[in-house]
Amino acid sequence: MFKIIARLPRRWNSQSASKVPPVRRISLLSTLFVSASLATAGYFIGKREITKNPPEDLFPWSSTTNLEKIGSPIYATDEELKVAVEDIKNAVGEDHVKESVVEITAHSDNGFTPHPPKPHEKPRYVVYAFSTEEVSSIMKIAHKYNVPVVPYSGGSSLEGHTFSTRCGIVLDTSRMNKVLRINHDDLDATVQAGVGWMDLNEHLTNEKLMFGCDCGPSGLIGGMVNTNASGVNASRYGAMVHNVVSLTVVLADGTIIKTRQRPRKTSSGYNLTGLFIGSEGTLGIVTEATVRLHVKPSHETVAVGQFPSVTAASKTVAELFRKGIRPEAIELLDEDMMHCTNYSGQLTKKWLEVPTIFFKVGGHNKVVVDETLQIIKKVSLENKCADFIIAKNKNEGEELFQARKNAFFSILDYGKNEIDENVRLWVTDIAVPLSKLPKVVDEIRALIDRSGFKSVILGHVGDGNLHADLFYTPDQLHECHKVINEITMIGLRNEGTASGEHGIGNGKRTFLAYELGQEAVDTMRKLKLALDPKRILNPDKIFKIDPQDRGEF
Ligand SMILES: Cc1cc2nc3c(=O)[nH]c(=O)nc-3n(C[C@H](O)[C@H](O)[C@H](O)COP(=O)(O)OP(=O)(O)OC[C@H]3O[C@@H](n4cnc5c(N)ncnc54)[C@H](O)[C@@H]3O)c2cc1C
Ligand SMILES: *[C@@H]1O[C@H](CO)[C@@H](O)[C@H](O)[C@H]1NC(C)=O
Ligand SMILES: *[C@@H]1O[C@H](CO)[C@@H](O)[C@H](O)[C@H]1NC(C)=O
Ligand SMILES: *[C@@H]1O[C@H](CO)[C@@H](O)[C@H](O)[C@H]1NC(C)=O
Ligand SMILES: *[C@@H]1O[C@H](CO)[C@@H](O)[C@H](O)[C@H]1NC(C)=O
């Protein structure tokens, strides 16, 4: 037997309303009484009567929603889930619904997060959608039966974003992978959510166009929209937020909306496009996106500067920006990272193992590119750069950049061979204002040196975004976590963010309140409840939605 949490109706008097206890547990006897009197508002889920779902107190007379003021969400029981899945099979076809061990395992954990899901935290079903209408049918059913839904694209997110913390389904949009339209004159493209950033670029090569964002190699547009992804090209072309014109989104109850037409500028109404960007699948399912395209620079070169210190390297970047120079990419690799890269044997040239910046410089002709390179070289040398090398040809440039894109795997390779077979990497993702970067790097270095952990630091320095990553073995998890938290706090103390590009998932929730303040988090929760009152979309991510949730990572 279970207790039902019911709420007493509020009086239309704000003074007394504030005195009404927010949650009152009542006995079964009075439950019958209350539910009888609220019969018109109530309905049944299976055999349980829910007087109101969502209960009235999810929408109190306040602009924000504090976690302590709401009850726990009520989700489908195993039986209800089975009924819902039968409905889904009828709606989209039996072969779109998978429950094999292989599918479930593949959608449970990608192994990147230091806090793996608990054994019961796995999806019960994986549902593949092939169109916006199918997503809508699936969400209507999920909404009706209170089924938790975890949206899923490439599965490369790093903070437990796609963990099934509740018993429900994973809705996989990766097979919606058509490029629908390319508007050459407008420099935009409309694609389905399952198109990969690499595939889109492949598609655009002959047109001399490109998409400005990148992330992990397997990232797809739907996931990238939802983490506000940005990679090596962000200092020039921006993050996802700067590259999305309009989205087609299916809301929690199956409603389909389009956030905009395709104008470059607009002042009509709320910016719903922006609302969904970085929302980590908690507000709606993205099914299509119109994204900006960029003209590929006709000339492009890579240059590498090797510096005596990270401070010298970041001072160089700050000075370049002040001179109005905006390279396409500015990637910093510290001495440890250079050691891993060298170790991996991916580079034919052997580099000094010192802090190094890879610059990518583009322009519409060679003269412009060369001029820019000379300025970068001059500023670098003024900052005691020991070795400034300009790639001799396209291949050499590509090799250099490939090494950066493969950094993650070189690091793991090095760690497994040289530290411990079971070594793992804990990735941080702070971003700070550029002017604070040298100080922040110094503080982090000192902290890591004191801790005794081995590490690598690499970063999209153009954006002040740093990945200080620590190697740890499973028995050091707790110790490592402390250092990781401290690194993040250094970022926050320096007017920075806990996550420059990876997102919060369920791994970094605690930092959100430190960064933005409890009221801002409560405002997000209010928006969440407005759009998804049953709390079925990607539960427990970004911030808590259940006062019973004790999970801290
Ligand atoms: C080696 C490696 C390198 C990386 N480098 C970078 C980098 O340079 N920059 C960077 O930003 N990130 C990087 N990442 C992280 C990752 O690639 C990005 O977070 C990426 O945006 C995730 O995309 P995905 O398609 O894999 O999304 P998923 O992991 O499938 O999902 C990400 C989030 O979006 C939600 N979601 C997925 N699809 C939808 C949909 N259709 N509608 C609504 N919500 C949805 C999910 O629920 C989840 O919350 C890297 C990861 C790896 C493994
Ligand atoms: C970044 O931009 C350049 C053009 O400046 C392009 O050649 C490259 O493919 C883009 N993406 C990545 C991941 O480097
Ligand atoms: C997305 O990232 C960019 C830069 O990385 C940032 O300026 C922007 O505020 C972010 N937007 C959202 C919605 O998170
Ligand atoms: C709305 O958000 C989108 C995506 O983040 C952004 O590209 C656009 O410039 C924003 N528009 C306005 C009017 O703020
Ligand atoms: C680079 O790595 C090789 C081994 O892979 C090593 O012999 C060499 O000394 C390293 N270079 C530097 C500068 O340390």
XYZ file of C-alpha atoms and ligand atoms in Angstrom:
662
model
C 0.000 0.000 0.000
C 1.179 3.533 -0.568
C 0.442 6.932 0.739
C -1.070 9.512 -1.480
C 0.107 13.023 -1.149
C -2.781 15.401 -1.564
C -2.998 19.144 -1.407
C -5.661 21.268 0.110
C -7.132 23.843 -2.211
C -5.713 27.273 -1.597
C -7.927 30.122 -0.618
C -8.107 33.157 -2.856
C -6.277 35.191 -0.345
C -2.580 35.571 -0.686
C -2.024 36.134 3.013
C -3.649 32.952 4.179
C -2.379 31.100 1.129
C 1.168 31.548 2.317
C 0.258 29.947 5.621
C -1.238 26.808 4.098
C 1.293 24.039 4.601
C 2.631 23.151 1.176
C 2.406 19.405 1.533
C 0.129 17.479 3.812
C 0.244 13.741 4.127
C -3.123 12.402 5.028
C -4.476 9.034 5.945
C -6.241 6.782 3.523
C -9.545 7.660 5.119
C -9.259 11.356 4.532
C -7.755 10.644 1.120
C -11.047 9.086 0.142
C -12.814 12.153 1.388
C -10.556 14.604 -0.399
C -10.518 12.609 -3.594
C -14.274 12.366 -3.585
C -14.563 16.107 -3.285
C -12.012 16.622 -6.030
C -13.381 13.844 -8.171
C -13.856 16.045 -11.202
C -10.221 17.091 -11.181
C -8.829 13.629 -10.493
C -8.234 10.559 -12.611
C -6.821 7.098 -12.319
C -3.462 5.675 -13.197
C -3.818 1.924 -13.081
C -5.383 1.252 -9.733
C -3.904 4.339 -8.068
C -5.971 7.416 -7.909
C -3.986 10.567 -8.396
C -6.088 13.495 -7.299
C -4.123 15.862 -9.413
C -1.205 15.249 -11.627
C 0.297 17.750 -11.905
C -0.766 18.772 -8.415
C -1.675 22.360 -7.905
C 1.345 23.089 -5.784
C 3.624 22.526 -8.756
C 2.380 25.938 -9.766
C 2.378 28.043 -6.624
C 1.923 31.796 -6.779
C 5.590 32.421 -7.050
C 7.822 33.158 -9.982
C 10.235 30.412 -9.010
C 9.842 26.785 -7.928
C 11.849 25.699 -4.931
C 12.565 21.979 -4.745
C 11.384 21.713 -1.155
C 7.958 23.061 -2.089
C 7.000 20.311 -4.534
C 6.163 16.635 -4.149
C 7.871 13.752 -5.902
C 6.894 13.009 -9.505
C 4.679 10.003 -10.088
C 5.787 7.729 -12.884
C 4.303 4.694 -14.618
C 4.564 1.387 -12.801
C 6.122 -1.559 -14.637
C 2.645 -2.651 -15.693
C 1.659 0.764 -16.955
C 4.941 0.985 -18.828
C 4.116 -2.290 -20.592
C 0.720 -0.984 -21.644
C 2.291 2.255 -22.870
C 4.883 0.371 -24.894
C 2.163 -1.724 -26.540
C 0.517 1.550 -27.573
C 3.828 2.846 -28.889
C 4.327 -0.342 -30.921
C 0.878 0.112 -32.426
C 1.637 3.733 -33.246
C 5.118 3.465 -34.774
C 5.588 -0.212 -35.548
C 6.902 -3.049 -33.456
C 10.339 -3.033 -35.067
C 11.048 0.499 -33.798
C 10.913 -0.698 -30.205
C 13.917 -2.624 -28.886
C 14.580 -4.385 -25.636
C 17.537 -6.615 -26.445
C 20.427 -6.605 -23.999
C 22.662 -5.132 -26.693
C 20.374 -2.147 -27.280
C 19.729 -1.556 -23.593
C 23.430 -1.740 -22.734
C 24.399 0.548 -25.592
C 21.930 3.156 -24.327
C 22.750 2.886 -20.616
C 26.245 4.291 -20.219
C 28.991 5.467 -22.557
C 31.713 4.956 -19.968
C 32.933 8.555 -19.996
C 31.455 9.602 -16.687
C 33.218 8.904 -13.380
C 29.883 8.116 -11.749
C 28.393 5.229 -13.710
C 24.637 4.683 -13.503
C 23.464 2.402 -10.702
C 22.601 -1.137 -11.805
C 18.863 -0.414 -11.991
C 19.413 2.819 -13.910
C 18.948 1.535 -17.409
C 16.209 2.026 -19.981
C 13.537 -0.662 -20.172
C 12.980 -0.004 -23.884
C 14.766 1.836 -26.660
C 12.427 3.445 -29.172
C 13.706 4.669 -32.541
C 11.807 7.504 -34.192
C 11.944 8.289 -37.905
C 9.860 11.463 -38.163
C 8.559 14.405 -36.167
C 5.064 12.886 -36.294
C 6.331 9.629 -34.818
C 8.073 11.504 -32.008
C 4.805 13.299 -31.366
C 2.808 10.038 -31.196
C 5.372 8.539 -28.829
C 5.300 11.586 -26.544
C 1.494 11.628 -26.460
C 1.540 8.074 -25.164
C 4.414 8.699 -22.735
C 2.558 11.725 -21.419
C -0.674 9.797 -20.984
C 0.998 7.009 -18.972
C 3.641 9.124 -17.154
C 6.531 7.325 -18.823
C 9.986 8.887 -18.305
C 11.663 9.596 -21.657
C 15.391 10.108 -22.180
C 16.113 11.719 -25.565
C 19.201 10.321 -27.253
C 21.345 11.216 -30.276
C 25.036 10.285 -30.561
C 25.411 9.331 -26.902
C 28.757 11.153 -26.614
C 27.831 13.555 -23.823
C 30.125 13.452 -20.833
C 28.150 14.115 -17.663
C 25.628 11.303 -17.441
C 23.186 13.266 -19.607
C 21.520 10.169 -21.026
C 21.346 7.986 -17.911
C 17.943 6.412 -17.322
C 17.660 7.390 -13.675
C 13.973 6.384 -13.816
C 12.234 3.344 -15.179
C 11.252 4.363 -18.710
C 12.279 4.564 -22.345
C 15.120 6.029 -24.338
C 13.874 7.883 -27.406
C 16.624 7.662 -30.000
C 16.499 10.252 -32.809
C 19.754 9.169 -34.475
C 17.977 7.518 -37.393
C 16.323 10.765 -38.392
C 19.429 11.537 -40.386
C 18.368 13.386 -43.529
C 19.730 16.694 -44.722
C 16.405 18.182 -45.823
C 17.389 21.392 -47.543
C 20.399 23.577 -48.218
C 19.701 27.225 -48.900
C 22.842 28.406 -50.612
C 21.845 32.028 -50.872
C 20.768 32.258 -47.271
C 23.700 30.237 -45.954
C 21.600 27.876 -43.916
C 20.552 24.234 -43.953
C 17.578 22.398 -42.534
C 18.466 18.992 -41.157
C 16.894 16.273 -39.070
C 18.109 15.857 -35.499
C 20.109 12.707 -36.262
C 22.477 14.296 -38.788
C 26.081 14.268 -37.539
C 28.211 17.419 -37.690
C 30.838 15.459 -39.592
C 28.271 14.133 -42.080
C 26.886 17.608 -42.615
C 30.375 18.943 -43.360
C 30.970 16.018 -45.700
C 27.731 16.889 -47.468
C 28.885 20.497 -47.850
C 32.465 19.960 -49.075
C 31.711 20.452 -52.743
C 29.816 23.613 -52.004
C 32.782 25.183 -50.169
C 30.515 25.622 -47.186
C 30.837 24.372 -43.632
C 28.947 24.070 -40.376
C 30.699 26.078 -37.659
C 30.370 23.751 -34.658
C 32.083 20.540 -33.741
C 32.246 18.291 -30.686
C 33.036 14.611 -30.091
C 33.221 12.753 -33.427
C 29.911 10.943 -32.907
C 27.883 14.001 -31.864
C 24.640 14.624 -33.782
C 22.717 17.864 -34.236
C 19.940 16.952 -31.761
C 22.449 16.291 -28.987
C 24.597 19.282 -29.920
C 21.630 21.644 -29.731
C 20.843 20.220 -26.329
C 24.327 20.701 -24.877
C 25.078 24.002 -26.663
C 28.132 22.221 -28.001
C 31.191 24.036 -29.253
C 34.622 22.821 -30.131
C 37.811 24.015 -31.701
C 36.101 26.438 -34.081
C 34.037 28.250 -31.479
C 36.366 31.192 -31.005
C 35.589 32.131 -34.619
C 32.149 30.668 -35.393
C 30.577 30.488 -31.945
C 28.773 27.732 -30.047
C 25.528 26.037 -31.127
C 23.616 28.978 -29.718
C 25.114 31.173 -32.452
C 24.519 28.663 -35.210
C 20.890 27.697 -34.873
C 18.223 29.727 -36.662
C 15.150 27.691 -35.846
C 14.084 24.381 -34.325
C 11.193 21.969 -34.669
C 10.476 20.616 -31.216
C 8.017 18.077 -29.851
C 6.910 19.051 -26.357
C 6.298 16.689 -23.453
C 2.631 16.164 -24.329
C 3.287 15.604 -28.044
C 2.590 19.141 -29.258
C 4.748 20.064 -32.240
C 6.147 23.591 -32.428
C 8.481 25.452 -34.709
C 10.415 28.164 -32.910
C 10.964 30.499 -35.900
C 10.834 30.813 -39.628
C 14.191 31.439 -41.284
C 14.908 35.151 -40.964
C 18.389 36.165 -39.903
C 17.011 38.705 -37.499
C 13.790 38.930 -35.574
C 12.217 40.673 -32.627
C 8.966 38.773 -32.523
C 8.248 37.316 -29.175
C 10.244 35.179 -26.807
C 13.323 33.478 -28.122
C 12.123 29.898 -27.911
C 15.034 28.713 -30.039
C 17.421 29.933 -27.393
C 15.351 28.336 -24.640
C 15.815 24.841 -26.045
C 19.541 25.256 -26.689
C 21.493 23.706 -23.831
C 18.311 22.309 -22.247
C 19.704 18.742 -22.239
C 16.494 17.097 -23.387
C 14.561 18.341 -20.352
C 12.146 20.642 -22.212
C 11.356 19.006 -25.541
C 12.545 16.649 -28.261
C 14.324 18.404 -31.115
C 13.413 16.760 -34.412
C 14.663 19.274 -36.976
C 16.994 22.252 -36.964
C 17.791 25.023 -39.376
C 21.447 25.820 -38.838
C 23.723 28.538 -40.127
C 26.394 27.687 -42.649
C 29.684 29.453 -43.186
C 31.759 29.954 -46.270
C 34.895 27.916 -45.928
C 37.903 30.224 -46.018
C 39.624 29.659 -49.365
C 43.032 29.787 -47.739
C 43.849 28.218 -44.454
C 47.026 27.452 -42.578
C 48.001 26.009 -39.256
C 50.734 27.499 -37.116
C 52.159 26.256 -33.860
C 53.763 28.306 -31.109
C 55.694 26.679 -28.276
C 55.808 28.774 -25.117
C 57.783 28.768 -21.878
C 54.599 28.897 -19.778
C 50.839 28.814 -20.020
C 50.824 32.401 -18.814
C 52.949 33.472 -21.775
C 50.652 31.511 -24.098
C 47.443 33.038 -22.809
C 48.915 36.543 -22.773
C 49.647 36.054 -26.456
C 46.004 35.204 -27.114
C 44.707 38.198 -25.167
C 47.016 40.515 -27.096
C 45.943 39.064 -30.431
C 42.286 39.646 -29.610
C 43.021 43.228 -28.661
C 44.620 43.693 -32.070
C 41.424 42.442 -33.697
C 42.935 39.137 -34.846
C 40.449 36.252 -34.681
C 42.043 32.981 -35.744
C 39.592 30.180 -36.674
C 40.891 28.117 -33.777
C 43.281 28.615 -30.872
C 43.993 25.398 -29.007
C 46.270 25.178 -26.013
C 47.987 21.934 -25.003
C 50.097 21.967 -21.863
C 53.412 20.143 -21.455
C 51.754 16.960 -20.179
C 49.327 16.934 -23.078
C 52.198 17.441 -25.524
C 53.897 14.496 -23.916
C 50.792 12.323 -24.541
C 50.581 13.502 -28.133
C 54.241 12.802 -28.707
C 53.844 9.440 -26.974
C 50.918 8.476 -29.192
C 53.222 8.648 -32.186
C 50.533 10.338 -34.268
C 52.782 13.186 -35.241
C 55.638 12.714 -37.629
C 57.372 15.787 -36.257
C 58.482 15.630 -32.635
C 57.560 18.693 -30.659
C 59.067 20.196 -27.555
C 57.071 19.107 -24.557
C 56.142 22.626 -23.446
C 52.853 24.611 -23.462
C 51.861 24.841 -27.088
C 49.229 26.701 -29.059
C 47.845 25.458 -32.344
C 46.442 28.321 -34.402
C 44.238 27.823 -37.413
C 44.154 30.901 -39.622
C 41.822 31.399 -42.545
C 41.168 34.140 -45.079
C 40.011 34.727 -48.619
C 43.505 34.757 -50.096
C 47.067 33.838 -49.271
C 48.195 37.430 -48.758
C 45.607 38.014 -46.031
C 46.481 34.751 -44.308
C 50.203 35.452 -44.465
C 49.758 38.933 -43.041
C 47.740 37.576 -40.151
C 50.337 34.876 -39.518
C 53.104 37.477 -39.339
C 51.194 39.364 -36.650
C 50.599 36.167 -34.683
C 54.259 35.271 -35.002
C 55.399 38.712 -33.856
C 53.131 38.714 -30.795
C 54.136 35.137 -29.949
C 57.849 35.894 -30.150
C 57.356 38.954 -27.971
C 55.914 36.568 -25.420
C 59.047 34.399 -25.483
C 57.701 31.772 -27.830
C 60.652 29.446 -28.460
C 59.518 27.905 -31.667
C 56.936 29.296 -34.088
C 56.235 26.910 -36.913
C 53.952 27.447 -39.869
C 52.654 24.286 -41.513
C 54.370 23.858 -44.852
C 51.331 22.449 -46.577
C 47.754 21.342 -46.134
C 48.711 17.848 -45.005
C 51.019 19.064 -42.281
C 48.297 21.403 -41.036
C 45.709 18.652 -41.041
C 48.024 16.292 -39.204
C 48.478 18.865 -36.472
C 44.809 19.432 -36.051
C 43.977 15.780 -36.168
C 46.317 15.339 -33.217
C 44.244 17.858 -31.292
C 40.942 16.200 -32.226
C 42.341 12.835 -31.130
C 43.720 14.224 -27.887
C 41.157 12.415 -25.763
C 42.177 9.052 -27.120
C 45.937 9.782 -26.962
C 45.507 10.701 -23.321
C 43.698 7.454 -22.512
C 46.245 5.472 -24.463
C 49.107 7.043 -22.551
C 47.383 6.604 -19.195
C 46.591 2.925 -19.734
C 50.117 2.081 -20.848
C 52.129 4.264 -18.522
C 50.073 4.772 -15.379
C 47.750 1.861 -14.757
C 45.755 -0.530 -16.874
C 42.591 0.526 -15.072
C 43.319 4.213 -15.219
C 40.470 6.562 -15.989
C 40.281 10.203 -16.907
C 38.181 12.741 -15.051
C 37.420 15.635 -17.343
C 36.694 19.189 -16.173
C 35.244 21.897 -18.352
C 35.483 25.305 -16.695
C 35.519 28.536 -18.658
C 36.643 31.910 -17.311
C 37.040 35.400 -18.741
C 40.225 35.430 -20.814
C 41.913 37.957 -18.520
C 41.656 35.492 -15.634
C 43.024 32.549 -17.546
C 46.744 32.775 -16.608
C 45.937 33.148 -12.916
C 43.407 30.309 -13.032
C 45.821 27.979 -14.807
C 48.535 28.761 -12.249
C 46.173 28.025 -9.370
C 44.998 24.779 -10.948
C 48.565 23.686 -11.687
C 49.585 24.305 -8.086
C 46.540 22.413 -6.818
C 47.225 19.413 -9.052
C 50.915 19.371 -8.130
C 50.016 19.344 -4.435
C 47.509 16.545 -4.985
C 50.009 14.208 -6.614
C 47.613 13.243 -9.430
C 48.876 13.120 -12.991
C 47.021 15.375 -15.352
C 46.793 17.024 -18.713
C 45.473 20.498 -19.406
C 44.133 21.465 -22.770
C 41.761 24.148 -23.743
C 39.952 26.218 -26.259
C 41.862 29.223 -24.949
C 40.211 31.621 -27.332
C 37.063 31.094 -25.252
C 38.790 30.857 -21.883
C 37.585 27.235 -21.806
C 39.918 24.776 -20.077
C 39.909 21.022 -19.697
C 42.103 20.143 -16.726
C 41.821 16.366 -16.761
C 43.067 14.047 -14.021
C 44.134 10.419 -14.276
C 42.843 8.263 -11.448
C 42.495 4.600 -10.600
C 39.199 3.294 -9.195
C 40.529 3.306 -5.604
C 41.400 7.014 -5.935
C 37.913 8.026 -7.018
C 37.070 9.835 -3.813
C 40.387 11.691 -3.546
C 40.182 12.664 -7.199
C 36.637 13.931 -6.818
C 37.812 16.376 -4.160
C 40.455 17.819 -6.467
C 37.970 18.006 -9.345
C 35.505 19.916 -7.176
C 38.231 22.311 -6.146
C 39.205 22.923 -9.796
C 35.606 23.762 -10.591
C 35.409 26.088 -7.602
C 38.541 27.911 -8.795
C 36.672 28.540 -12.042
C 33.569 29.791 -10.240
C 35.564 32.056 -7.918
C 37.055 33.681 -10.993
C 33.743 34.727 -12.535
C 33.635 31.556 -14.590
C 31.333 28.661 -15.293
C 31.382 25.010 -14.198
C 30.753 23.963 -17.771
C 31.967 25.784 -20.857
C 30.630 23.239 -23.314
C 29.836 19.779 -21.945
C 26.800 20.656 -19.866
C 25.564 19.697 -16.399
C 23.904 16.279 -16.888
C 23.497 14.707 -13.483
C 27.197 14.978 -12.718
C 27.560 18.706 -12.067
C 24.196 19.652 -10.618
C 25.603 20.844 -7.306
C 27.682 23.526 -9.003
C 24.766 25.155 -10.751
C 23.526 26.858 -7.593
C 27.049 28.045 -6.717
C 27.362 29.496 -10.182
C 23.983 31.100 -10.699
C 22.356 31.279 -7.275
C 19.454 29.188 -6.000
C 16.863 31.623 -7.365
C 18.123 31.235 -10.916
C 18.010 27.448 -10.607
C 14.493 27.690 -9.176
C 13.520 29.805 -12.185
C 14.754 27.060 -14.487
C 12.704 24.546 -12.514
C 9.621 26.739 -12.939
C 10.141 26.760 -16.710
C 10.654 23.012 -16.697
C 7.396 22.423 -14.829
C 5.523 24.803 -17.110
C 6.543 22.863 -20.225
C 6.726 19.387 -18.722
C 4.379 19.319 -15.728
C 4.636 15.541 -15.339
C 8.426 15.735 -15.286
C 8.802 12.938 -17.838
C 11.495 14.486 -20.051
C 15.031 13.464 -19.090
C 14.333 13.447 -15.340
C 17.013 14.461 -12.839
C 19.271 16.276 -15.292
C 20.654 19.840 -14.876
C 18.825 20.283 -11.540
C 16.768 18.139 -9.210
C 13.071 17.745 -9.803
C 12.366 15.438 -6.891
C 12.844 16.456 -3.246
C 13.567 12.773 -2.490
C 16.528 12.822 -4.874
C 19.598 12.406 -2.636
C 22.004 11.790 -5.469
C 25.062 13.958 -5.263
C 28.037 13.220 -7.401
C 36.097 12.370 -27.531
C 35.078 13.404 -27.201
C 35.362 14.736 -27.485
C 34.432 15.720 -27.205
N 34.723 17.007 -27.535
C 33.791 17.964 -27.343
C 34.040 19.309 -27.743
O 35.102 19.647 -28.245
N 33.060 20.218 -27.557
C 31.854 19.885 -27.003
O 30.998 20.738 -26.878
N 31.606 18.625 -26.595
C 32.533 17.664 -26.754
N 32.254 16.382 -26.364
C 30.948 16.073 -25.740
C 29.829 15.670 -26.714
O 30.326 15.274 -27.960
C 28.837 16.815 -26.872
O 28.240 17.074 -25.623
C 27.730 16.574 -27.906
O 26.983 17.756 -28.069
C 26.784 15.464 -27.561
O 26.043 15.133 -28.714
P 25.354 13.704 -28.894
O 24.667 13.675 -30.202
O 26.337 12.639 -28.639
O 24.266 13.794 -27.760
P 23.784 12.756 -26.643
O 24.931 12.369 -25.789
O 23.000 11.671 -27.271
O 22.796 13.688 -25.823
C 23.204 14.896 -25.240
C 22.036 15.539 -24.508
O 21.045 15.952 -25.434
C 19.814 15.284 -25.220
N 19.297 14.937 -26.549
C 19.849 14.114 -27.474
N 19.106 14.112 -28.590
C 18.061 14.947 -28.380
C 16.939 15.363 -29.157
N 16.743 14.930 -30.403
N 16.067 16.226 -28.597
C 16.237 16.672 -27.331
N 17.270 16.310 -26.558
C 18.180 15.473 -27.081
C 20.134 14.096 -24.367
O 19.051 13.720 -23.554
C 21.306 14.606 -23.554
O 20.848 15.352 -22.468
C 33.183 15.369 -26.615
C 32.905 14.037 -26.325
C 33.833 13.056 -26.607
C 33.499 11.648 -26.290
C 36.800 24.506 -38.432
O 36.909 25.510 -39.396
C 37.765 25.261 -40.476
C 37.732 26.452 -41.356
O 38.353 27.474 -40.738
C 37.382 23.996 -41.199
O 38.342 23.702 -42.184
C 37.274 22.845 -40.231
O 36.803 21.715 -40.884
C 36.332 23.219 -39.091
N 36.136 22.149 -38.154
C 37.074 21.574 -37.388
C 36.656 20.508 -36.482
O 38.231 21.904 -37.442
C 26.116 28.685 -25.310
O 27.523 28.873 -25.336
C 27.935 30.196 -25.631
C 29.432 30.270 -25.735
O 30.082 29.084 -25.545
C 27.427 31.146 -24.579
O 27.782 32.460 -24.922
C 25.925 31.027 -24.490
O 25.452 31.827 -23.435
C 25.494 29.586 -24.270
N 24.047 29.558 -24.377
C 23.294 28.777 -23.652
C 21.834 28.853 -23.934
O 23.731 28.021 -22.836
C 17.581 33.508 -30.413
O 18.343 32.359 -30.155
C 19.023 31.883 -31.298
C 19.647 30.597 -30.921
O 20.289 30.714 -29.736
C 20.044 32.911 -31.740
O 20.761 32.439 -32.845
C 19.308 34.188 -32.079
O 20.240 35.194 -32.393
C 18.446 34.645 -30.943
N 17.613 35.705 -31.439
C 17.311 36.794 -30.763
C 16.413 37.753 -31.427
O 17.754 36.975 -29.650
C 58.771 12.099 -27.796
O 58.509 10.732 -27.602
C 59.557 9.881 -27.941
C 59.093 8.452 -27.714
O 57.864 8.238 -28.289
C 60.813 10.185 -27.132
O 61.885 9.387 -27.580
C 61.153 11.655 -27.270
O 62.184 11.985 -26.405
C 59.957 12.516 -26.955
N 60.278 13.902 -27.204
C 60.531 14.772 -26.266
C 60.784 16.168 -26.712
O 60.523 14.502 -25.087
